[in-house]
Amino acid sequence: MSNPGATGADWLAGGAGIGHESMVAIGGRIVAAAETLLVLPAAPPVGDVLCDGVPILSRGEVWVVPLACRRSAARPAGEEHRRRAGELWRGIRVECEFRHSNGLSLDLESASPNAYVAALLAQGARRADWWGAGRKALVLVAHGEPVTASALHVVPLGWVSQMSPSRRIRAVDLSWEPASG
């Protein structure tokens, strides 16, 4: 697995597919795998890989799928990396909209954020759009200004829905490093 937290290099999900598959297609593959393995009543993925070249991290009730990361804010992101990361983000968004209609934006500036929104803010999230999928939500997150990282989260629907919010959300870990303990 290509671990997005392991090196100081820029990182992009997709593995072997990056050479011959468009980032939009890889985005579709990621959403299909997330829904099959994490949303539908099926066994969770084994190990730390969602699909070829795409890591997944279990964080209690949250699944974190790192999509792209730019390591050094001091050096400008390579134009190719920025372009492909943007294509991957759009691919995830297009696939979610195809499957679930238009996404909803999560209010990151709420006066009283729940524990999930607070964790997003602590990680530097600047945008989070979500789609309901059964009793789960797929949340596409962009970090930093300009964007330095993106991830797909699979969370309980009540964490993001205003229609049926969860009453209590425990502390949330959204880190990309391997879980400790």
Tab-separated table of C-alpha atoms in Angstrom:
chain	number	residue	atom	x	y	z
A	1	MET	CA	0.000	0.000	0.000
A	2	SER	CA	1.120	3.523	-0.659
A	3	ASN	CA	0.849	5.167	2.743
A	4	PRO	CA	0.041	8.872	2.479
A	5	GLY	CA	1.641	9.527	5.852
A	6	ALA	CA	4.853	7.586	5.223
A	7	THR	CA	6.958	9.903	3.077
A	8	GLY	CA	7.563	13.580	2.526
A	9	ALA	CA	6.467	13.315	-1.118
A	10	ASP	CA	3.203	14.470	-2.642
A	11	TRP	CA	0.759	11.575	-2.747
A	12	LEU	CA	-2.261	10.633	-4.864
A	13	ALA	CA	-4.649	7.662	-4.482
A	14	GLY	CA	-4.995	5.272	-7.377
A	15	GLY	CA	-1.942	3.033	-7.391
A	16	ALA	CA	-1.319	1.177	-10.624
A	17	GLY	CA	-4.410	2.729	-12.209
A	18	ILE	CA	-2.795	6.166	-12.360
A	19	GLY	CA	-0.764	5.227	-15.436
A	20	HIS	CA	-3.610	3.986	-17.633
A	21	GLU	CA	-6.883	5.013	-16.009
A	22	SER	CA	-8.330	8.530	-15.823
A	23	MET	CA	-8.652	10.051	-12.368
A	24	VAL	CA	-12.398	10.363	-12.980
A	25	ALA	CA	-12.576	6.580	-13.494
A	26	ILE	CA	-10.473	5.990	-10.381
A	27	GLY	CA	-12.914	8.246	-8.464
A	28	GLY	CA	-15.796	6.076	-9.658
A	29	ARG	CA	-13.936	2.940	-8.577
A	30	ILE	CA	-13.301	4.420	-5.124
A	31	VAL	CA	-16.969	5.344	-4.574
A	32	ALA	CA	-18.157	1.919	-5.802
A	33	ALA	CA	-15.749	0.160	-3.423
A	34	ALA	CA	-16.685	2.423	-0.498
A	35	GLU	CA	-20.381	1.756	-1.008
A	36	THR	CA	-19.932	-1.981	-1.512
A	37	LEU	CA	-17.596	-2.506	1.435
A	38	LEU	CA	-18.594	0.224	3.897
A	39	VAL	CA	-22.210	1.238	3.284
A	40	LEU	CA	-23.997	-1.925	2.216
A	41	PRO	CA	-24.328	-4.688	4.810
A	42	ALA	CA	-21.109	-6.449	3.855
A	43	ALA	CA	-17.854	-7.301	5.560
A	44	PRO	CA	-15.528	-4.330	6.016
A	45	PRO	CA	-12.333	-4.342	3.959
A	46	VAL	CA	-9.544	-6.557	5.160
A	47	GLY	CA	-6.316	-4.806	6.022
A	48	ASP	CA	-5.647	-1.231	5.040
A	49	VAL	CA	-6.607	-1.128	1.339
A	50	LEU	CA	-10.039	-0.160	-0.027
A	51	CYS	CA	-9.113	-1.023	-3.629
A	52	ASP	CA	-5.925	-1.082	-5.714
A	53	GLY	CA	-3.698	1.793	-4.628
A	54	VAL	CA	-6.286	3.316	-2.295
A	55	PRO	CA	-5.666	3.104	1.462
A	56	ILE	CA	-8.419	3.056	4.059
A	57	LEU	CA	-8.187	3.828	7.751
A	58	SER	CA	-10.709	2.696	10.342
A	59	ARG	CA	-11.359	5.305	13.028
A	60	GLY	CA	-14.140	3.847	15.173
A	61	GLU	CA	-17.375	4.771	13.406
A	62	VAL	CA	-15.478	6.648	10.680
A	63	TRP	CA	-13.722	5.257	7.625
A	64	VAL	CA	-11.129	7.646	6.175
A	65	VAL	CA	-10.073	7.222	2.539
A	66	PRO	CA	-7.112	9.552	1.832
A	67	LEU	CA	-7.290	10.818	-1.762
A	68	ALA	CA	-4.480	13.325	-2.262
A	69	CYS	CA	-1.868	15.139	-0.231
A	70	ARG	CA	0.645	17.861	-0.938
A	71	ARG	CA	3.401	17.552	1.647
A	72	SER	CA	5.297	20.811	1.597
A	73	ALA	CA	3.483	24.122	1.679
A	74	ALA	CA	6.844	25.822	1.115
A	75	ARG	CA	7.296	24.469	-2.419
A	76	PRO	CA	4.632	25.016	-5.031
A	77	ALA	CA	2.601	21.942	-5.910
A	78	GLY	CA	3.526	20.419	-9.225
A	79	GLU	CA	0.987	21.443	-11.827
A	80	GLU	CA	0.445	17.803	-12.853
A	81	HIS	CA	-0.187	16.694	-9.263
A	82	ARG	CA	-2.609	19.576	-8.689
A	83	ARG	CA	-4.459	18.793	-11.927
A	84	ARG	CA	-4.758	15.066	-11.212
A	85	ALA	CA	-5.815	15.656	-7.586
A	86	GLY	CA	-8.540	18.011	-8.859
A	87	GLU	CA	-9.666	15.394	-11.409
A	88	LEU	CA	-9.857	12.749	-8.678
A	89	TRP	CA	-11.919	15.069	-6.447
A	90	ARG	CA	-14.269	15.781	-9.381
A	91	GLY	CA	-14.460	12.057	-10.185
A	92	ILE	CA	-15.593	11.265	-6.634
A	93	ARG	CA	-18.120	14.110	-6.756
A	94	VAL	CA	-19.529	13.096	-10.174
A	95	GLU	CA	-19.919	9.468	-9.091
A	96	CYS	CA	-21.651	10.455	-5.834
A	97	GLU	CA	-24.003	12.775	-7.734
A	98	PHE	CA	-24.749	10.030	-10.270
A	99	ARG	CA	-25.614	7.595	-7.486
A	100	HIS	CA	-27.271	9.969	-4.979
A	101	SER	CA	-28.152	13.261	-6.715
A	102	ASN	CA	-26.709	16.615	-5.675
A	103	GLY	CA	-24.576	16.742	-2.574
A	104	LEU	CA	-25.156	18.956	0.412
A	105	SER	CA	-22.520	21.210	1.933
A	106	LEU	CA	-21.695	20.650	5.568
A	107	ASP	CA	-21.787	23.883	7.574
A	108	LEU	CA	-18.225	24.217	8.834
A	109	GLU	CA	-18.898	27.631	10.343
A	110	SER	CA	-21.680	26.519	12.664
A	111	ALA	CA	-21.827	28.305	15.996
A	112	SER	CA	-22.005	24.960	17.809
A	113	PRO	CA	-20.339	22.255	15.720
A	114	ASN	CA	-20.814	18.609	16.628
A	115	ALA	CA	-17.745	16.447	17.359
A	116	TYR	CA	-17.359	15.428	13.685
A	117	VAL	CA	-17.433	19.020	12.406
A	118	ALA	CA	-15.043	20.050	15.216
A	119	ALA	CA	-12.642	17.272	14.130
A	120	LEU	CA	-12.889	18.442	10.495
A	121	LEU	CA	-12.025	21.973	11.566
A	122	ALA	CA	-9.122	20.752	13.715
A	123	GLN	CA	-7.737	18.960	10.639
A	124	GLY	CA	-7.951	22.172	8.572
A	125	ALA	CA	-10.988	21.251	6.462
A	126	ARG	CA	-12.262	24.131	4.361
A	127	ARG	CA	-15.025	22.302	2.476
A	128	ALA	CA	-17.092	19.169	3.089
A	129	ASP	CA	-19.884	17.974	0.805
A	130	TRP	CA	-21.960	14.899	1.607
A	131	TRP	CA	-24.376	12.398	0.109
A	132	GLY	CA	-26.670	10.050	2.007
A	133	ALA	CA	-26.187	6.360	1.252
A	134	GLY	CA	-28.466	4.178	3.344
A	135	ARG	CA	-27.730	4.899	6.991
A	136	LYS	CA	-24.290	6.275	6.135
A	137	ALA	CA	-22.988	9.427	4.514
A	138	LEU	CA	-20.159	9.802	2.030
A	139	VAL	CA	-18.343	13.046	2.888
A	140	LEU	CA	-15.876	14.538	0.399
A	141	VAL	CA	-13.464	16.794	2.294
A	142	ALA	CA	-10.943	19.371	1.055
A	143	HIS	CA	-8.235	20.581	3.460
A	144	GLY	CA	-6.193	23.784	3.419
A	145	GLU	CA	-6.264	27.048	1.510
A	146	PRO	CA	-5.186	26.480	-1.201
A	147	VAL	CA	-6.151	22.807	-1.088
A	148	THR	CA	-3.306	20.675	0.258
A	149	ALA	CA	-5.203	17.419	0.870
A	150	SER	CA	-8.497	15.677	0.237
A	151	ALA	CA	-10.230	12.615	1.649
A	152	LEU	CA	-13.478	10.686	1.494
A	153	HIS	CA	-15.089	9.872	4.846
A	154	VAL	CA	-17.835	7.323	5.446
A	155	VAL	CA	-19.718	8.290	8.605
A	156	PRO	CA	-23.096	7.626	10.253
A	157	LEU	CA	-25.756	9.694	8.459
A	158	GLY	CA	-26.823	11.439	11.674
A	159	TRP	CA	-23.415	13.108	11.958
A	160	VAL	CA	-24.126	15.318	8.937
A	161	SER	CA	-27.916	15.292	8.472
A	162	GLN	CA	-30.041	18.082	9.908
A	163	MET	CA	-33.170	15.971	9.357
A	164	SER	CA	-32.178	13.221	11.787
A	165	PRO	CA	-29.054	14.325	13.653
A	166	SER	CA	-27.280	12.014	16.080
A	167	ARG	CA	-27.834	13.100	19.639
A	168	ARG	CA	-24.328	12.356	20.813
A	169	ILE	CA	-21.147	11.937	18.817
A	170	ARG	CA	-18.058	10.764	20.658
A	171	ALA	CA	-14.633	12.253	20.000
A	172	VAL	CA	-13.611	11.672	16.382
A	173	ASP	CA	-10.127	10.855	15.051
A	174	LEU	CA	-9.695	11.805	11.379
A	175	SER	CA	-5.900	11.488	11.236
A	176	TRP	CA	-4.215	9.706	8.342
A	177	GLU	CA	-1.503	8.138	10.441
A	178	PRO	CA	-1.906	4.483	11.448
A	179	ALA	CA	-4.069	4.175	14.565
A	180	SER	CA	-2.196	3.884	17.827
A	181	GLY	CA	-3.117	1.486	20.538
